[in-house]
Coordinates of C-alpha atoms in Angstrom, one line a residue:
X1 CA -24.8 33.4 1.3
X2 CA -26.0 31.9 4.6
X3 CA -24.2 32.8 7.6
X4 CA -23.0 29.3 9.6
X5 CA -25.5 30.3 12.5
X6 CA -28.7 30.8 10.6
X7 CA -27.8 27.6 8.6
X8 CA -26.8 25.7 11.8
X9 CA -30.0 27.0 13.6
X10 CA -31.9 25.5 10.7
X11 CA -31.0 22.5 11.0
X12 CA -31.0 21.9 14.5
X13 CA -34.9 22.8 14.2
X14 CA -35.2 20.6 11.6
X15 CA -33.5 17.9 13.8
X16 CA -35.8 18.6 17.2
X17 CA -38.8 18.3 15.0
X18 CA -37.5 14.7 13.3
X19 CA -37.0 16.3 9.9
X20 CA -34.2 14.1 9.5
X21 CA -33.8 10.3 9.7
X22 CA -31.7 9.5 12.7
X23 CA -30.4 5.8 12.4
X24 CA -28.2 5.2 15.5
X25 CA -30.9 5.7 17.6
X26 CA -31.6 3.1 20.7
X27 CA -35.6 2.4 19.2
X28 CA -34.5 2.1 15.8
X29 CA -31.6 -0.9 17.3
X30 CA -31.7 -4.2 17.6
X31 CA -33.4 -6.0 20.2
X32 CA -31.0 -6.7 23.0
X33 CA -32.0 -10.3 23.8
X34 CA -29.9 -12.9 25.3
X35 CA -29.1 -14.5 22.0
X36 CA -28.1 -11.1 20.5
X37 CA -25.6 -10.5 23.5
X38 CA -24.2 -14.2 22.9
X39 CA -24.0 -13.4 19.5
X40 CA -21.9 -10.5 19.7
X41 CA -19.8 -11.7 22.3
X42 CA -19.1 -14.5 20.2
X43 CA -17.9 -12.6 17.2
X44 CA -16.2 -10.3 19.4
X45 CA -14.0 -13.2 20.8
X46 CA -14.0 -14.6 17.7
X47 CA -12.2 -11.7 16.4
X48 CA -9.7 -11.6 19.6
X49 CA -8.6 -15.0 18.9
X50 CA -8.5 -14.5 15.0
X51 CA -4.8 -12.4 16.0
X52 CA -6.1 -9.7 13.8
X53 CA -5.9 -6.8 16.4
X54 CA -2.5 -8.0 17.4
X55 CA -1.5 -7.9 13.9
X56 CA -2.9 -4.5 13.5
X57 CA -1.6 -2.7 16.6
X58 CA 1.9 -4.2 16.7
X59 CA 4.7 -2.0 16.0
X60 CA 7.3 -3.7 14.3
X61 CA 10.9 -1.5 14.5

């Protein structure tokens, strides 16, 4: 059996040399244009409005 530091040495090697497919990163994003921002702030306020996180974070005794 592997010990946790070999196997966690491993993979961080395998990480530094982009062995693995890392999808949150900034290049691999979406463009951040203007109409992107105005998007998302639209379906963000969208959402506010919607009562939905009220619903959700309102503690009823």
């Amino acid at each position: 059996m592997t010990k946790a530091s070999v196997a966690m040495d491993r993979f961080m090697d395998k990480l530094n040399r982009d062995g693995f497919n890392k999808d949150n990163q900034p290049n691999n994003g979406p463009e951040l244009t203007t109409a992107f921002i105005e998007e998302q702030l639209q379906s963000f306020t969208d959402l506010m409005r919607s009562g939905l996180v009220d619903a959700a974070t309102s503690f009823k005794k």
